[in-house]
mmCIF file with all atom_site columns, C-alpha atoms and ligand atoms in Angstrom:
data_model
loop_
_atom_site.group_PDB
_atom_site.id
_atom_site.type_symbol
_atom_site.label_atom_id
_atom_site.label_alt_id
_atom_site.label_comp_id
_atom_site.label_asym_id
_atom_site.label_entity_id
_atom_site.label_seq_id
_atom_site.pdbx_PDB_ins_code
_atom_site.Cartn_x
_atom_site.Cartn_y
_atom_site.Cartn_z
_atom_site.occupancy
_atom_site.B_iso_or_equiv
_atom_site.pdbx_formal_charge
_atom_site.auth_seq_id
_atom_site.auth_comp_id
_atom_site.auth_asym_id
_atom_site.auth_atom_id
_atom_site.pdbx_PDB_model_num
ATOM   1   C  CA  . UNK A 1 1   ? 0.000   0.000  0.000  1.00 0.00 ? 1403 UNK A CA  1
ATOM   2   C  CA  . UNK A 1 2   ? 1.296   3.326  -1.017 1.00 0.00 ? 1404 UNK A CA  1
ATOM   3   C  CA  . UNK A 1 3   ? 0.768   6.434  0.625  1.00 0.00 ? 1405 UNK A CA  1
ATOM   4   C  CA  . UNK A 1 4   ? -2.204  8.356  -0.375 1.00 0.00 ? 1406 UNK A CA  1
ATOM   5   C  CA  . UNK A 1 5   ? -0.043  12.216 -0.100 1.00 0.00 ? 1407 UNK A CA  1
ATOM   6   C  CA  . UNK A 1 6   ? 3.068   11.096 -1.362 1.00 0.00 ? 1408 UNK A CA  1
ATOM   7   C  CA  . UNK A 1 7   ? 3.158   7.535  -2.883 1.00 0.00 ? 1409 UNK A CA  1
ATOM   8   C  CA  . UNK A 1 8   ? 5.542   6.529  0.101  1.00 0.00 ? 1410 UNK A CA  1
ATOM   9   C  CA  . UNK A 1 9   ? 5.745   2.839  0.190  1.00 0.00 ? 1411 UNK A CA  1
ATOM   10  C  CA  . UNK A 1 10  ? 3.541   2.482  3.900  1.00 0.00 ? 1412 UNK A CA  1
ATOM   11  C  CA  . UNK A 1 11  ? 5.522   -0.058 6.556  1.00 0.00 ? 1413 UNK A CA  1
ATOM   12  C  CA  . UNK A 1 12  ? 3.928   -1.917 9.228  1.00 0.00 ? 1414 UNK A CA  1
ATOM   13  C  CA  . UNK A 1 13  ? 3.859   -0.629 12.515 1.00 0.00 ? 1415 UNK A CA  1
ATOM   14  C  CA  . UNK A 1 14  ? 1.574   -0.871 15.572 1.00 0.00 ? 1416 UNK A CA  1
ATOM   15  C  CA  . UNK A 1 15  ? 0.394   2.108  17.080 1.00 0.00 ? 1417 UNK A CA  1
ATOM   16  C  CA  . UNK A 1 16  ? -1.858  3.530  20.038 1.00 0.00 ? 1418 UNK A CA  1
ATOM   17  C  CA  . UNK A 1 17  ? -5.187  4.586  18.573 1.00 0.00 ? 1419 UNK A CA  1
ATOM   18  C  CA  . UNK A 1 18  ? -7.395  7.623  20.356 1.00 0.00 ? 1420 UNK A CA  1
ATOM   19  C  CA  . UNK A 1 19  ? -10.812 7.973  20.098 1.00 0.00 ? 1421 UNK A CA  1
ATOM   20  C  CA  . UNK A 1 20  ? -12.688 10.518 22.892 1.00 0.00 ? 1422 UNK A CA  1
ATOM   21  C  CA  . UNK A 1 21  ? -10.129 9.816  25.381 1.00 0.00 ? 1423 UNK A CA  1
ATOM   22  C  CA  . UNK A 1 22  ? -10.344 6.364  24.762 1.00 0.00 ? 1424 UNK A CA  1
ATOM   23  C  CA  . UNK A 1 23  ? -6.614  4.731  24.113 1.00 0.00 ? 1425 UNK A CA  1
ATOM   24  C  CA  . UNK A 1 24  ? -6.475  1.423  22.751 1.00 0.00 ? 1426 UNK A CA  1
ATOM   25  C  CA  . UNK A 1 25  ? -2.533  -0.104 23.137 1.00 0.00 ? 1427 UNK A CA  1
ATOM   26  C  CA  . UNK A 1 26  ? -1.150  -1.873 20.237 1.00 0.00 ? 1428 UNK A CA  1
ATOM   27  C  CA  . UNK A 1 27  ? -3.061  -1.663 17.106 1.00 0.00 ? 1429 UNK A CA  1
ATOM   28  C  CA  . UNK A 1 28  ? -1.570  -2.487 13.872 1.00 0.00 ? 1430 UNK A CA  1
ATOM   29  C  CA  . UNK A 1 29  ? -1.308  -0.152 11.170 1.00 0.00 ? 1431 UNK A CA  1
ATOM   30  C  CA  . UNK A 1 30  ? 0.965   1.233  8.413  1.00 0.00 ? 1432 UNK A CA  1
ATOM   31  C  CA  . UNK A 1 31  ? 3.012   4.298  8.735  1.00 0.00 ? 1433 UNK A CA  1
ATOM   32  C  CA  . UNK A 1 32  ? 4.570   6.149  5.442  1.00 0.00 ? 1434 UNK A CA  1
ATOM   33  C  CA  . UNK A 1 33  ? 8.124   6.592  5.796  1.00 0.00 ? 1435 UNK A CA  1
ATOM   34  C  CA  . UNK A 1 34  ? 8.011   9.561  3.932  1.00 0.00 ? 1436 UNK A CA  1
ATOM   35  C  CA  . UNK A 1 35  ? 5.775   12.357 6.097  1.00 0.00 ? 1437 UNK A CA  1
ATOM   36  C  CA  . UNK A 1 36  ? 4.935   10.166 9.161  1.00 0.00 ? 1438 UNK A CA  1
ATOM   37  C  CA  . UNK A 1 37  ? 0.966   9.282  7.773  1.00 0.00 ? 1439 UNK A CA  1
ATOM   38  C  CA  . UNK A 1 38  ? -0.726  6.418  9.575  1.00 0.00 ? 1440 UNK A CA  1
ATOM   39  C  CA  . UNK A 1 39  ? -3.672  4.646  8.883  1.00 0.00 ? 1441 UNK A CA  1
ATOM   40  C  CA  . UNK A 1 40  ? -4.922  1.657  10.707 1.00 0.00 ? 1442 UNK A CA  1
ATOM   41  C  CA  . UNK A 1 41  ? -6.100  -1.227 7.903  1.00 0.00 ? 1443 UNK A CA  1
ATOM   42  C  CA  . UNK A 1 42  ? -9.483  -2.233 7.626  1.00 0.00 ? 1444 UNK A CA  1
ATOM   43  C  CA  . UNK A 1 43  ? -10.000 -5.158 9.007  1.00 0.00 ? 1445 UNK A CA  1
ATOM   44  C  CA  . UNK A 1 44  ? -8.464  -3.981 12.355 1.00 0.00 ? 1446 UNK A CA  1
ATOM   45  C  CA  . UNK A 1 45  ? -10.475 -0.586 12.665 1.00 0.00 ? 1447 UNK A CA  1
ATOM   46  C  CA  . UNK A 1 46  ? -13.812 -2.602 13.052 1.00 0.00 ? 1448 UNK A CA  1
ATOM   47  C  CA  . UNK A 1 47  ? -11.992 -4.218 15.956 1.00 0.00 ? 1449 UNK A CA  1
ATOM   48  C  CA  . UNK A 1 48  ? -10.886 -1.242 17.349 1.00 0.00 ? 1450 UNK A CA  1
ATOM   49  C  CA  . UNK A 1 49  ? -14.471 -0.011 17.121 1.00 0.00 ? 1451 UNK A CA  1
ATOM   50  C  CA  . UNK A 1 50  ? -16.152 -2.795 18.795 1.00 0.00 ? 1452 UNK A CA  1
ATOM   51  C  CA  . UNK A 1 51  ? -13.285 -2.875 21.945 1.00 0.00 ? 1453 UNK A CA  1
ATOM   52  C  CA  . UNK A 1 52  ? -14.238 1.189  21.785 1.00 0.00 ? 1454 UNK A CA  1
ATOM   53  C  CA  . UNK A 1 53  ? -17.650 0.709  21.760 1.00 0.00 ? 1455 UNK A CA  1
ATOM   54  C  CA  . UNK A 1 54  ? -17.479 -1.988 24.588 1.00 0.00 ? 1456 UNK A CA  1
ATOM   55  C  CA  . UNK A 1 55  ? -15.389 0.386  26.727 1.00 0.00 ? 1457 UNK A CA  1
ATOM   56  C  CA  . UNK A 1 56  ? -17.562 3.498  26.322 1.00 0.00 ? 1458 UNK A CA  1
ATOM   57  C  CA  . UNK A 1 57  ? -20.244 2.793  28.888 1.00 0.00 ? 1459 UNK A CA  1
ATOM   58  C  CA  . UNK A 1 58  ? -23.273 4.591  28.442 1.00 0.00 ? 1460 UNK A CA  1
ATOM   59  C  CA  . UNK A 1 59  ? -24.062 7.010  31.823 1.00 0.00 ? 1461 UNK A CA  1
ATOM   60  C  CA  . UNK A 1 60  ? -28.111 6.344  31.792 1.00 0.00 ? 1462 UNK A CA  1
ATOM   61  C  CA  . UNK A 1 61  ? -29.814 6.463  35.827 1.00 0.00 ? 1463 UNK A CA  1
ATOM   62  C  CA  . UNK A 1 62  ? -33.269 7.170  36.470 1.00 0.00 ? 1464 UNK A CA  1
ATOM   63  C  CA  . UNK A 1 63  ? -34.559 9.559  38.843 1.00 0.00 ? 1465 UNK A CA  1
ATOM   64  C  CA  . UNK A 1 64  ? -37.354 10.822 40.643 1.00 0.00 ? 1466 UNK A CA  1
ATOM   65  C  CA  . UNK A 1 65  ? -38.321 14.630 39.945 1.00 0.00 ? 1467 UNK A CA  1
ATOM   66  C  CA  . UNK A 1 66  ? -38.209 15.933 43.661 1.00 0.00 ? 1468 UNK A CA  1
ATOM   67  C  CA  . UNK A 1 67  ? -39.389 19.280 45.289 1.00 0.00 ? 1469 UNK A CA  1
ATOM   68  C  CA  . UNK A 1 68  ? -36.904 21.906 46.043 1.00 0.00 ? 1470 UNK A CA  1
ATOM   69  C  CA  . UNK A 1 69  ? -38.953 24.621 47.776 1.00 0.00 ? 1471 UNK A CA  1
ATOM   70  C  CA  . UNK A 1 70  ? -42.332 23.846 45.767 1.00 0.00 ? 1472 UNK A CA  1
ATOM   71  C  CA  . UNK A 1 71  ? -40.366 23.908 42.656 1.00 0.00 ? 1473 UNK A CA  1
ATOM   72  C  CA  . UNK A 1 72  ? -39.758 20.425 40.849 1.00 0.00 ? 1474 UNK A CA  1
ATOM   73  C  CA  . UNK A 1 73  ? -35.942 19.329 40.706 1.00 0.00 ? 1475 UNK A CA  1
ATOM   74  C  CA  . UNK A 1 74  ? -33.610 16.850 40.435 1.00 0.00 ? 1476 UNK A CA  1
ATOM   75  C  CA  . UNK A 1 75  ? -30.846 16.230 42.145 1.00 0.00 ? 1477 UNK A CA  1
ATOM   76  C  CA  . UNK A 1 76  ? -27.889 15.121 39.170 1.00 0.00 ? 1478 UNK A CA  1
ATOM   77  C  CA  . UNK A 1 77  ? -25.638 11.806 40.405 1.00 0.00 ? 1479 UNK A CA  1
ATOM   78  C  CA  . UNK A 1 78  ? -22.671 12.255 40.996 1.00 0.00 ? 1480 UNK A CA  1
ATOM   79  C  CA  . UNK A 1 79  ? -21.607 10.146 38.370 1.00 0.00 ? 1481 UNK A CA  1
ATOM   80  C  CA  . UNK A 1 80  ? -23.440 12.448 35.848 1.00 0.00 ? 1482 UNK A CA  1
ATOM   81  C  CA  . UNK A 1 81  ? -21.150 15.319 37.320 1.00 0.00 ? 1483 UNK A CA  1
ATOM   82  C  CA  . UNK A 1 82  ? -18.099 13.488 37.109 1.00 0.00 ? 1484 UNK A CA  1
ATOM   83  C  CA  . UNK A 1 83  ? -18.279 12.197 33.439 1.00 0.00 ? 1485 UNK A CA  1
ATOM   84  C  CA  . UNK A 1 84  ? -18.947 16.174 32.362 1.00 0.00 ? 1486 UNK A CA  1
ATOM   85  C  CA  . UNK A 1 85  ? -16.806 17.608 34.790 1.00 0.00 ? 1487 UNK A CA  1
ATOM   86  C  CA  . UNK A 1 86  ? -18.659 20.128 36.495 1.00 0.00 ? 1488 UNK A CA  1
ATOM   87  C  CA  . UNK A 1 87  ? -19.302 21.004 40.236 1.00 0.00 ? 1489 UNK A CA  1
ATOM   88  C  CA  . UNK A 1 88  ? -21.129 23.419 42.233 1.00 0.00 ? 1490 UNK A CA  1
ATOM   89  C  CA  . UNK A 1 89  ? -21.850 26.715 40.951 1.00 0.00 ? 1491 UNK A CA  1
ATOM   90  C  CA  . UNK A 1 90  ? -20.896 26.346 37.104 1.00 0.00 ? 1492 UNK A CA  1
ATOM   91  C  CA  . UNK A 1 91  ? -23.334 27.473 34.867 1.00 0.00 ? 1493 UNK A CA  1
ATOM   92  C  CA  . UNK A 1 92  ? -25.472 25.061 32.786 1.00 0.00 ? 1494 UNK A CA  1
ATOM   93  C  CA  . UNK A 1 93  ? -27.695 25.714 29.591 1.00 0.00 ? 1495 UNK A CA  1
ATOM   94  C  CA  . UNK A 1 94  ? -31.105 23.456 29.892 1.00 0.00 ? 1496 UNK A CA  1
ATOM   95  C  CA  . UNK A 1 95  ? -33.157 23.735 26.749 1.00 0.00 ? 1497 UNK A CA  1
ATOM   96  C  CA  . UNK A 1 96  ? -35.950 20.919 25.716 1.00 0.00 ? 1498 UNK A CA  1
ATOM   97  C  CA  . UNK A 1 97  ? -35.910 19.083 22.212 1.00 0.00 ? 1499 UNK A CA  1
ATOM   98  C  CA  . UNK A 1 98  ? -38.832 17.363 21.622 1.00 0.00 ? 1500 UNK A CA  1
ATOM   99  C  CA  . UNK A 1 99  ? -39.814 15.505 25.256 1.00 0.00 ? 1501 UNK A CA  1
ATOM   100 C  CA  . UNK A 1 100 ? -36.398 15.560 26.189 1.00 0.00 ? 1502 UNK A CA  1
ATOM   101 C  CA  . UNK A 1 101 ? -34.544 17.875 28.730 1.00 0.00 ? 1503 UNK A CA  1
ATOM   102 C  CA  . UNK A 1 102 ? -31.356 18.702 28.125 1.00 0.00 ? 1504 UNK A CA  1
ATOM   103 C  CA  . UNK A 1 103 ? -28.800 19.997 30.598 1.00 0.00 ? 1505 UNK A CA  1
ATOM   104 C  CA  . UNK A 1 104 ? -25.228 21.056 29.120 1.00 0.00 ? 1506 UNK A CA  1
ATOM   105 C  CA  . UNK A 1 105 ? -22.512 23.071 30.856 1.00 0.00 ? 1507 UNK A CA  1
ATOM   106 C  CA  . UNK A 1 106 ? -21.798 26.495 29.601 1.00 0.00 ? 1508 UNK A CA  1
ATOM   107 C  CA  . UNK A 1 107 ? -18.189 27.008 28.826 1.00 0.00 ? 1509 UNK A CA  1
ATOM   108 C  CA  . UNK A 1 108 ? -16.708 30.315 30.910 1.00 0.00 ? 1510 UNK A CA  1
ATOM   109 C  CA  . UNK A 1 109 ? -13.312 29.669 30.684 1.00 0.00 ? 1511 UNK A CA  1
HETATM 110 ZN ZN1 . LIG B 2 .   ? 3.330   9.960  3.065  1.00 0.00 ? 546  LIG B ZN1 1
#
């Protein structure tokens, strides 16, 4: 296989592949001599997917609106806090899409 920018005859080479903070060790791929280019071959990026995929657990927990001074709320896990890194007093954006709520942190720094 030859490079695609500069028809550099790729080598074999194993590399660690980052996806969303997600490092998998030791995946095979080729690597142009030439400017440094790597690409991981087929077959192995659907593996790579699927041991992604499997890693990247999806944060769903149910909860009961509560009352905070007559006013419905919820109280957010602390999981839920964790995986988006916020604490107490950052500001969040809610908006609703269809029947969903939708709570995302506002970037002020
Ligand atoms: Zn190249």
């Amino acid at each position: 296989m030859k490079c695609y920018k500069d028809g550099g005859e790729m080598v074999p080479t194993v590399i660690d592949y980052e996806h969303r903070g997600i490092v998998v060790k030791g995946v095979k791929a080729l690597k142009c001599p030439v400017c440094g280019e790597e690409v991981i071959d087929v077959d192995e990026y659907g593996k790579v997917k699927r041991r992604i995929e499997s890693m990247i657990k999806p944060l769903r927990l149910r909860r009961k609106i509560s009352s905070a001074g007559n006013r419905p709320a919820i109280y957010l896990p602390e999981d839920v806090v964790n995986a988006v890194k916020v604490e107490i007093g950052d500001d969040v954006e809610i908006y609703v899409e269809g029947n969903r709520i939708i709570i995302e942190p506002v970037n002020t720094s």
